[in-house]
XYZ file of C-alpha atoms in Angstrom:
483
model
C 8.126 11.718 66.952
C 6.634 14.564 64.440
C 7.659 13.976 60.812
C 7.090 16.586 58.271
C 7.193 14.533 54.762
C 7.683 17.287 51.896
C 7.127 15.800 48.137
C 5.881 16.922 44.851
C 3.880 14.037 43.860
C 2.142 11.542 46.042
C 0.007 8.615 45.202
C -3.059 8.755 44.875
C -3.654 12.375 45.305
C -1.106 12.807 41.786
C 1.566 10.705 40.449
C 4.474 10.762 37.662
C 6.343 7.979 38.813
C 7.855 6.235 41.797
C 8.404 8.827 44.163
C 4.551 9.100 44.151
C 3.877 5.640 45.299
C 6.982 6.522 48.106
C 5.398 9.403 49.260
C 1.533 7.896 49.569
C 2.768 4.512 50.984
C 5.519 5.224 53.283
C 4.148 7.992 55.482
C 1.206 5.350 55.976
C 3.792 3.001 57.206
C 5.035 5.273 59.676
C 1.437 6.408 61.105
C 1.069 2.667 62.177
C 4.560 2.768 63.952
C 2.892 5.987 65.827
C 4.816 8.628 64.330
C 2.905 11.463 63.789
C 3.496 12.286 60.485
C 1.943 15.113 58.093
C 2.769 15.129 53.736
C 3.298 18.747 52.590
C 2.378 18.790 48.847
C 1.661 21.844 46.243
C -2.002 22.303 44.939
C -2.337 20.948 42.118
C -5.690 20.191 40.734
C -6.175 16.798 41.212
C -4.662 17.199 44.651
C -7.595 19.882 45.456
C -10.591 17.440 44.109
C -9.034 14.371 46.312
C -7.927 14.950 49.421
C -10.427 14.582 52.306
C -12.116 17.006 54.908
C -10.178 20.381 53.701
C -10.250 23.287 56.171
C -7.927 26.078 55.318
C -5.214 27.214 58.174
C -5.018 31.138 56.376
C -2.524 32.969 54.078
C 1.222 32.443 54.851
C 3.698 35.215 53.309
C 6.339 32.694 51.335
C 8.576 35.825 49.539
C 8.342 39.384 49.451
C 5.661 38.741 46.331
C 4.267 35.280 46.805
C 1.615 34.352 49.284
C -0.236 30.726 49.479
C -3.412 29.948 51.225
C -2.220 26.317 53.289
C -5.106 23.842 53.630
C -5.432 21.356 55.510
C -7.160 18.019 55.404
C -6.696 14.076 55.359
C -5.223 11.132 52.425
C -8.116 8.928 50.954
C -7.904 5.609 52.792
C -6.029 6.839 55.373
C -5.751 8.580 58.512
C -2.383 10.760 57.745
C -2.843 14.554 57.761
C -2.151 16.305 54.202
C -0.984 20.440 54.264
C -1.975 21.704 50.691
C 0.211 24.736 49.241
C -2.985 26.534 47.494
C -1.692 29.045 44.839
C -3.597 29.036 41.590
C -1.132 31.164 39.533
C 1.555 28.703 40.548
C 0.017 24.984 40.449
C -3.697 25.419 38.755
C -1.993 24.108 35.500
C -3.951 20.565 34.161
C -1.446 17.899 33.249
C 2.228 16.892 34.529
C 3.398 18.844 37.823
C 6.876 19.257 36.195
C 6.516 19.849 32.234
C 4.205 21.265 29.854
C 2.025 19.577 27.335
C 4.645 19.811 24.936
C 7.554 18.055 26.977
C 8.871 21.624 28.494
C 9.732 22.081 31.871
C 7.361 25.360 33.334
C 9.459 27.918 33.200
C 8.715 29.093 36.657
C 9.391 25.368 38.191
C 12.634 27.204 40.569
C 9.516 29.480 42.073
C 7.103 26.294 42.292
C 9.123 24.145 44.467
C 11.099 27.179 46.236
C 7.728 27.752 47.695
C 7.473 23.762 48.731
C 10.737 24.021 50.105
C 10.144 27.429 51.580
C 6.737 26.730 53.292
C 8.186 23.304 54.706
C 10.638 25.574 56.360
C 8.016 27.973 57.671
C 6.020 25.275 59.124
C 8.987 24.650 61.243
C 8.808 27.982 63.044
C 7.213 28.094 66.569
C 4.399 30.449 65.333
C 3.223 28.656 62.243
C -0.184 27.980 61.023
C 0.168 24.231 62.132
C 0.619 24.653 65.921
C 2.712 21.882 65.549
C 6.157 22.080 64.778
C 8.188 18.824 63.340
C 10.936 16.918 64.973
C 12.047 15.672 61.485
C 11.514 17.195 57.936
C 11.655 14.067 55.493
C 12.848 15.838 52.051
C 12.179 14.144 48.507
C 14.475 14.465 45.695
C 15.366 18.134 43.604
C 11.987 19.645 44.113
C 12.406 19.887 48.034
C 16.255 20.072 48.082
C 16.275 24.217 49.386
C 13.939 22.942 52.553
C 17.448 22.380 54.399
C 19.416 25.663 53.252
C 16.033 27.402 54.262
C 16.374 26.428 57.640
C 20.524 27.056 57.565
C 19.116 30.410 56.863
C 17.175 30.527 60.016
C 19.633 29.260 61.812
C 17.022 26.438 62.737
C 18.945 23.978 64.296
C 15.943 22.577 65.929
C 14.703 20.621 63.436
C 16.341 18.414 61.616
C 16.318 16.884 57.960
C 16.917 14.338 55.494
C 17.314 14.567 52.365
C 15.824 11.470 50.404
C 17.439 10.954 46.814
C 15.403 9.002 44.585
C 16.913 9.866 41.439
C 20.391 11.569 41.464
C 19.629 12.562 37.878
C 17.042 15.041 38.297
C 18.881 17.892 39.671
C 16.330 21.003 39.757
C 19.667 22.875 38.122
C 18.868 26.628 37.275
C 20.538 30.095 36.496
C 21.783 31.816 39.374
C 19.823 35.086 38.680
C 16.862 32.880 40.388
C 18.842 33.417 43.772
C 17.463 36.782 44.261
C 13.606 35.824 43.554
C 14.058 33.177 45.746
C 15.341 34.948 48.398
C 18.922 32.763 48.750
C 22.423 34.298 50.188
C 23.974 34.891 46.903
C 27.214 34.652 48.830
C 26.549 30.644 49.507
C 26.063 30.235 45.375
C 29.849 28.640 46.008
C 31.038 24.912 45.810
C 30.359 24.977 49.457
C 27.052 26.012 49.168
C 24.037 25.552 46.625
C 26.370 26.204 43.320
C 27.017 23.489 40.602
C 29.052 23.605 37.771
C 27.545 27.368 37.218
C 24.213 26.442 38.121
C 22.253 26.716 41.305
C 21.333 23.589 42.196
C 17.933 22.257 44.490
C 19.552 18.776 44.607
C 23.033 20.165 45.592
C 21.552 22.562 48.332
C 20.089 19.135 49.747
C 22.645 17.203 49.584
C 25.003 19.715 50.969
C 23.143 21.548 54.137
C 20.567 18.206 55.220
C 21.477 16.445 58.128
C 21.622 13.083 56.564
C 20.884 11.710 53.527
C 18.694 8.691 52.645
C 18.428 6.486 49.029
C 15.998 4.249 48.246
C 18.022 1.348 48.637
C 21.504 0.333 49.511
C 23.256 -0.165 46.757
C 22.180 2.575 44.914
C 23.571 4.652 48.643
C 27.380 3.103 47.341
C 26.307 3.295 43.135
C 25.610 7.763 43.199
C 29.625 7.787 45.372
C 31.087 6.269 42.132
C 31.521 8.683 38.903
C 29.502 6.272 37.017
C 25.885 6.760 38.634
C 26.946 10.261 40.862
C 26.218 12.378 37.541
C 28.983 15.229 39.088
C 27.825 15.057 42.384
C 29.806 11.551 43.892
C 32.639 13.847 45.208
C 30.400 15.631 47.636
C 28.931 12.800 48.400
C 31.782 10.732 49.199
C 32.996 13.153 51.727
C 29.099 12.626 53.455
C 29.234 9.150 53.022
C 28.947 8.598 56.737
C 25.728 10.733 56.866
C 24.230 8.183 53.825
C 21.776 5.598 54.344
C 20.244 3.002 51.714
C 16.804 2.015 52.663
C 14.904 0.403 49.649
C 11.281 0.959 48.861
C 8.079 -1.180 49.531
C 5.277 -1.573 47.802
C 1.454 -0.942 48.754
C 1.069 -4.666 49.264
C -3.165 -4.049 49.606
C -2.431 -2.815 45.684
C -0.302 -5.000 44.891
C -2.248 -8.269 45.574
C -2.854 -11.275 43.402
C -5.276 -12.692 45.995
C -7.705 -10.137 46.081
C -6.627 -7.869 42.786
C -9.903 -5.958 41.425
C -8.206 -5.832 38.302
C -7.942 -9.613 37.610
C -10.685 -11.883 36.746
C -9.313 -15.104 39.182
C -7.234 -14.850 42.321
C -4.168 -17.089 42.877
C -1.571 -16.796 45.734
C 1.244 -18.752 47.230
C -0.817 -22.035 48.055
C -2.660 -22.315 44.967
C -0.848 -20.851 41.636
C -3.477 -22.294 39.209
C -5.356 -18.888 38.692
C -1.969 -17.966 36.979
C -2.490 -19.910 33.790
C -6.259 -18.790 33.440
C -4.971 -14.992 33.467
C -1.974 -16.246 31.201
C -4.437 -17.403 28.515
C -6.839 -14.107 29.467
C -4.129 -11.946 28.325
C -3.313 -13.320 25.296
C -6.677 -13.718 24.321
C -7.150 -9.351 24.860
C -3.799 -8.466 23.132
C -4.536 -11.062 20.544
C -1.919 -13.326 20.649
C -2.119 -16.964 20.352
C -3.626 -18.757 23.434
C -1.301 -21.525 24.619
C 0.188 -22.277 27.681
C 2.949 -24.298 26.316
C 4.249 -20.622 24.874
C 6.412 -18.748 27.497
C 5.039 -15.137 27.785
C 8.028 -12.131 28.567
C 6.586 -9.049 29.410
C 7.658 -5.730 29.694
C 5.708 -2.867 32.074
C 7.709 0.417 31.710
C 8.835 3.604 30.145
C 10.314 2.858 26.965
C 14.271 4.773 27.312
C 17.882 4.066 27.371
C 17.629 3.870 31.203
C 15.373 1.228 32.055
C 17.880 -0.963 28.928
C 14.942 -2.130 26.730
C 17.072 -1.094 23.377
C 18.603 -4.584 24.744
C 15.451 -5.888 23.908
C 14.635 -3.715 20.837
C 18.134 -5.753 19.415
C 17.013 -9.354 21.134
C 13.410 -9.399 19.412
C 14.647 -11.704 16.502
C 16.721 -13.559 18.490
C 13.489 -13.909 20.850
C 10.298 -14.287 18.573
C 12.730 -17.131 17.081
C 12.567 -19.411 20.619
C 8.880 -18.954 20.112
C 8.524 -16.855 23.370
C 5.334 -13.754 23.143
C 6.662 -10.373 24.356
C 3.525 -7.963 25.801
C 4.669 -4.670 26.251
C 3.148 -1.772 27.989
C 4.879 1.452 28.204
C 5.926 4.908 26.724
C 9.009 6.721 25.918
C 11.149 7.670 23.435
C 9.702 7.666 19.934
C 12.181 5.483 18.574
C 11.503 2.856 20.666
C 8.503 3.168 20.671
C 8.453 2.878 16.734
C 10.660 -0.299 17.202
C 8.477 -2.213 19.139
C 5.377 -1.527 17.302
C 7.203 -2.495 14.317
C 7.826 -6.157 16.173
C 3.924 -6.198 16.755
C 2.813 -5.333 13.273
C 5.261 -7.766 11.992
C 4.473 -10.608 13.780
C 0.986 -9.837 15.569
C 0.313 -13.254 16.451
C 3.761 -13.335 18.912
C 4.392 -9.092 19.982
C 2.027 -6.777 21.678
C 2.397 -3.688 22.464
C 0.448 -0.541 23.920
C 1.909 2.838 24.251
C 0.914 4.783 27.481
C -0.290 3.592 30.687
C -2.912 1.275 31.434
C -3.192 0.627 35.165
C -5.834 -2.457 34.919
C -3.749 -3.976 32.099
C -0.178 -3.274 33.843
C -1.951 -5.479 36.503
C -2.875 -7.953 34.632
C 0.426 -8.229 32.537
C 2.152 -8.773 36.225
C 0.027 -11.977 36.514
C -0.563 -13.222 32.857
C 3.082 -13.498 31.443
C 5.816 -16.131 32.935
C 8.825 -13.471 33.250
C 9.185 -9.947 33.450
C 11.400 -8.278 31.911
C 13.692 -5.074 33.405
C 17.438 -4.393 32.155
C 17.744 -1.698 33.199
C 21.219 0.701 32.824
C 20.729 2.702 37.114
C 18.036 1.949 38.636
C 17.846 4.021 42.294
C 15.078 1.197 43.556
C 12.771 0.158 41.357
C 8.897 -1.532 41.916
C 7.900 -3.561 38.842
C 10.602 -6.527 40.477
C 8.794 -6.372 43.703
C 5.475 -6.467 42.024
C 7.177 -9.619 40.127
C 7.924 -10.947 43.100
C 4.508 -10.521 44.567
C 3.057 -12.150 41.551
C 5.073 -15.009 41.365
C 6.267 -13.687 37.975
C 10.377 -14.194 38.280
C 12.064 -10.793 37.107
C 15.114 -10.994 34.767
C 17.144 -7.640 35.732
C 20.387 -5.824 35.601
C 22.652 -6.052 38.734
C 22.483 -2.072 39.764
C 20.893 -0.485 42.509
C 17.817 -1.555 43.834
C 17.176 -4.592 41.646
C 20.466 -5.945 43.167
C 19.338 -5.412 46.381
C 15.766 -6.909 45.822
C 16.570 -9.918 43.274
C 18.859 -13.295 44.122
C 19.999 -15.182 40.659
C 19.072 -18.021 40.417
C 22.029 -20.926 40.381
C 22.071 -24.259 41.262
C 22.935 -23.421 44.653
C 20.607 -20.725 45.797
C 17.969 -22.841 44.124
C 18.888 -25.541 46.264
C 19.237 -22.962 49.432
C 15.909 -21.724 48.234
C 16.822 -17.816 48.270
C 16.854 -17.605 43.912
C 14.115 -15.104 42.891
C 14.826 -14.243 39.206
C 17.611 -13.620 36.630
C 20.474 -10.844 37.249
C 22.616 -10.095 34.601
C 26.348 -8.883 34.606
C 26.646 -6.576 31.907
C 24.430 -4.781 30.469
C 24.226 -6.071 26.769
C 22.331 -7.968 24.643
C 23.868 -11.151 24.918
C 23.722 -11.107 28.242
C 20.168 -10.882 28.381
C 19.399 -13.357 25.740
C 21.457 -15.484 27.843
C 19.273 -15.341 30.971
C 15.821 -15.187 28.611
C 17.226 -18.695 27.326
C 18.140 -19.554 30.684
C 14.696 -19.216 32.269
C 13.047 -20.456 29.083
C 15.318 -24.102 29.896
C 14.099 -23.635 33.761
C 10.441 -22.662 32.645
C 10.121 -26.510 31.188
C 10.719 -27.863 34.324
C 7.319 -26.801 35.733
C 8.333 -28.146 39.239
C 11.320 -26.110 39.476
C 9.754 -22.969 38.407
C 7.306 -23.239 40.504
C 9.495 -23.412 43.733
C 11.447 -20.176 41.920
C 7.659 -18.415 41.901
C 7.172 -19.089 45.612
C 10.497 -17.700 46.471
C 9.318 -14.448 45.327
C 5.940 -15.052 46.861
C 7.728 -15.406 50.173
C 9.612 -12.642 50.103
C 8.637 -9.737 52.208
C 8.441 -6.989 49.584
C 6.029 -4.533 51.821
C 7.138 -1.302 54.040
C 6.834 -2.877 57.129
C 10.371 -3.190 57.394
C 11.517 -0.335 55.487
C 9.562 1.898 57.535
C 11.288 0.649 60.575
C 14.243 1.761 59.136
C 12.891 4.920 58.498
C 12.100 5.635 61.819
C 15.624 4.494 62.985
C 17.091 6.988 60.916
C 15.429 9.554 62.217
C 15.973 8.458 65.747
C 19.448 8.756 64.826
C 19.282 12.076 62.952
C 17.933 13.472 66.479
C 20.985 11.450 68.435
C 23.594 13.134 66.162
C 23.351 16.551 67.880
């Protein structure tokens, strides 16, 4: 099977967030099942300097005005092909793929990923560049969402696509005067077509004209069908509900390893947990807090907003520096929270840490130092940091939405007797509820026997993309069957 993988972002060649670590992980995943897969990605700088062996395939005519050199060449570490859309005046811009330095989307982003979606289209004609045409173009979220109107306008039935939704509310919406530049049939900028609440609309044009649809896990496939995580768009996709599949996300679990992690000092795994307190009392000692075992250690890897639910924690802090427990927190966001927890750490310095941006080395070593993790979060499509929790033998306390459903069993008296409990999931998002499960795991955190039967239920469980690639590759198999 030939899979054509379009993204904006992909790990490690440049990455904003999750769908990077999707995008370099899972086609990976699907090379070792033998499917011969290629990632189609813009040029961006970084992309340029780090993908392997380059050769260029020529110019390819994209609109009446826009040309784009494609290059071709191979991911670090592995053996999967990478096409590179080369066009300076489009993607030779240093920073973010998406915004400017000032927190601006480009202006020009409907031209930047019209071409990506464009180009992925043109690479599915017989007389492309490639000399290899795809059974199976695997779109990713708003930025590749005109890939499958592209081909409607072909009338390439051929190929087929999915659309993969990774965040429902990132929408790529525009003004419709950007249907002419981008060469679209103005007379499909209609509810049955690419238009959205007066918009046009990448993630609409996907949703509508792809052949199926695919979320990163199955929950959130039933959540974005429901007005309360669809963000205007769960009528259309209740009437494709039969063409939606939940898959969740793996994690690179070479990475992700706290047996052979270059960024920690000790190893530990399933067998032997004792490098965990040696990392515990490492991390306090670099973020200054006082070194003791005996103090349970919450921490918190993520961006600092209203989504991910950590204002719940912003209104918990006195509630949780009085049961003693040290919060480390790693993250950035919005300013006010920001503020807020900085204001925890000046105030009590001793018990609250916290570091604004992203530190990769110290997000790793946060994973293995502290004794829960911490992740309310409001939607959540997938989510990793559980899964790296998991891996870790760090028990997650989460919200019960999307992909942290999916991924995390609460722990009771009976599934820790059944031996399936893997962290804390809370009802309602609030901040009593969360207190309540903090206090909850701080009781089951005493009994040191207990816990650690909890951490090697989340060692156990199989968190890589082994088996989400297999279900990958089924949904394509099925894509092909439907016609």
């Amino acid at each position: 099977m030939r899979v054509l993988f379009t993204t904006s972002e992909a790990y490690p060649l440049i990455k904003t967030g999750g769908l990077a670590d999707v995008s370099g992980a899972l086609p990976a995943a699907l090379k070792k099942l033998e499917v011969d897969i290629k990632i189609l990605i813009p040029g961006y700088p970084s992309v340029l300097k780090k993908v392997d062996q380059q050769r260029s395939l020529g110019l390819i005519q994209v609109f009446a005005n826009v040309y784009c050199e494609l290059i071709i060449g191979f991911m670090p570490y592995t053996e999967v092909e990478v096409i590179i859309i080369k066009n300076d005046a489009l993607y030779d811009r240093e920073g973010s793929p998406y915004v400017t330095a000032l927190g601006e989307d480009w202006p020009d982003n409907p031209l930047r990923f019209a071409v990506l979606s464009k180009v992925a289209s043109l690479l599915c004609e017989v007389n492309s560049p490639l000399n290899w045409m795809p059974d199976v173009v695997q779109c990713n979220d708003w930025q590749t969402g005109l890939t499958p109107y592209y081909l409607h306008l072909a009338n390439n039935s051929q190929v087929k696509t999915v659309f993969g939704i990774h965040n429902l509310a990132f929408q790529g919406n525009c003004h419709p005067d950007w249907a002419y530049e981008l060469e679209l049939n103005t007379a499909d900028y209609q509810i049955a077509g690419y238009e959205y609440y007066g918009h046009l609309s990448f993630l609409k044009a996907g949703v509508f004209y792809a052949d199926q649809i695919s979320t990163v896990s199955p929950n959130y496939a039933q959540e974005i069908q429901s007005p309360m995580f669809g963000f205007g768009m769960d009528g259309l996709l209740k009437t494709r509900s039969a063409d939606i599949t939940g898959i969740i996300n793996g994690i690179d679990l070479d990475e992700w390893n706290p047996d052979n992690d270059p960024y920690l000092s000790t190893s530990y795994n399933v067998q032997d947990l004792s490098g965990k307190a040696t990392l515990k009392a490492e991390l306090q000692q670099k973020l200054g807090l006082t070194v003791d075992a005996s103090i349970p250690m919450l921490g918190v890897v993520s961006r600092l907003t209203y989504q991910k639910g950590l204002d719940l924690l912003i209104e918990a802090m006195p509630e949780v520096i009085a049961l003693g427990c040290q919060v480390a927190v790693l993250g950035s966001g919005d300013k006010g929270f920001e503020d807020a927890f900085t204001a925890y750490a000046l105030a009590h310095p001793t018990q609250v840490s916290v570091s604004i941006g992203y530190i990769e080395p110290l997000s790793h070593l946060i994973m293995a130092g502290v004794d829960v993790f911490i992740m309310p979060s409001r939607f959540e499509p997938c989510g990793l940091n559980q899964l790296y929790g998991l891996r870790y033998g760090t028990p997650p306390i989460v919200s019960n939405t999307g992909g942290l459903a999916d991924s995390i069993c609460n722990t009771t008296t009976q599934t820790l007797a059944n031996h399936t409990a893997t962290g804390f999931v809370i009802n309602s998002v609030t901040k009593l509820s969360l207190l309540g499960s903090i206090q909850q795991a701080l009781s089951l955190w005493q009994d040191k026997k207990t816990w650690q039967a909890l951490q090697k239920n989340g060692m156990n469980q199989e968190v890589g993309w082994e088996n989400s690639a297999n279900a990958y590759l089924a949904l394509y198999e099925k894509t092909l069957k439907a016609n």
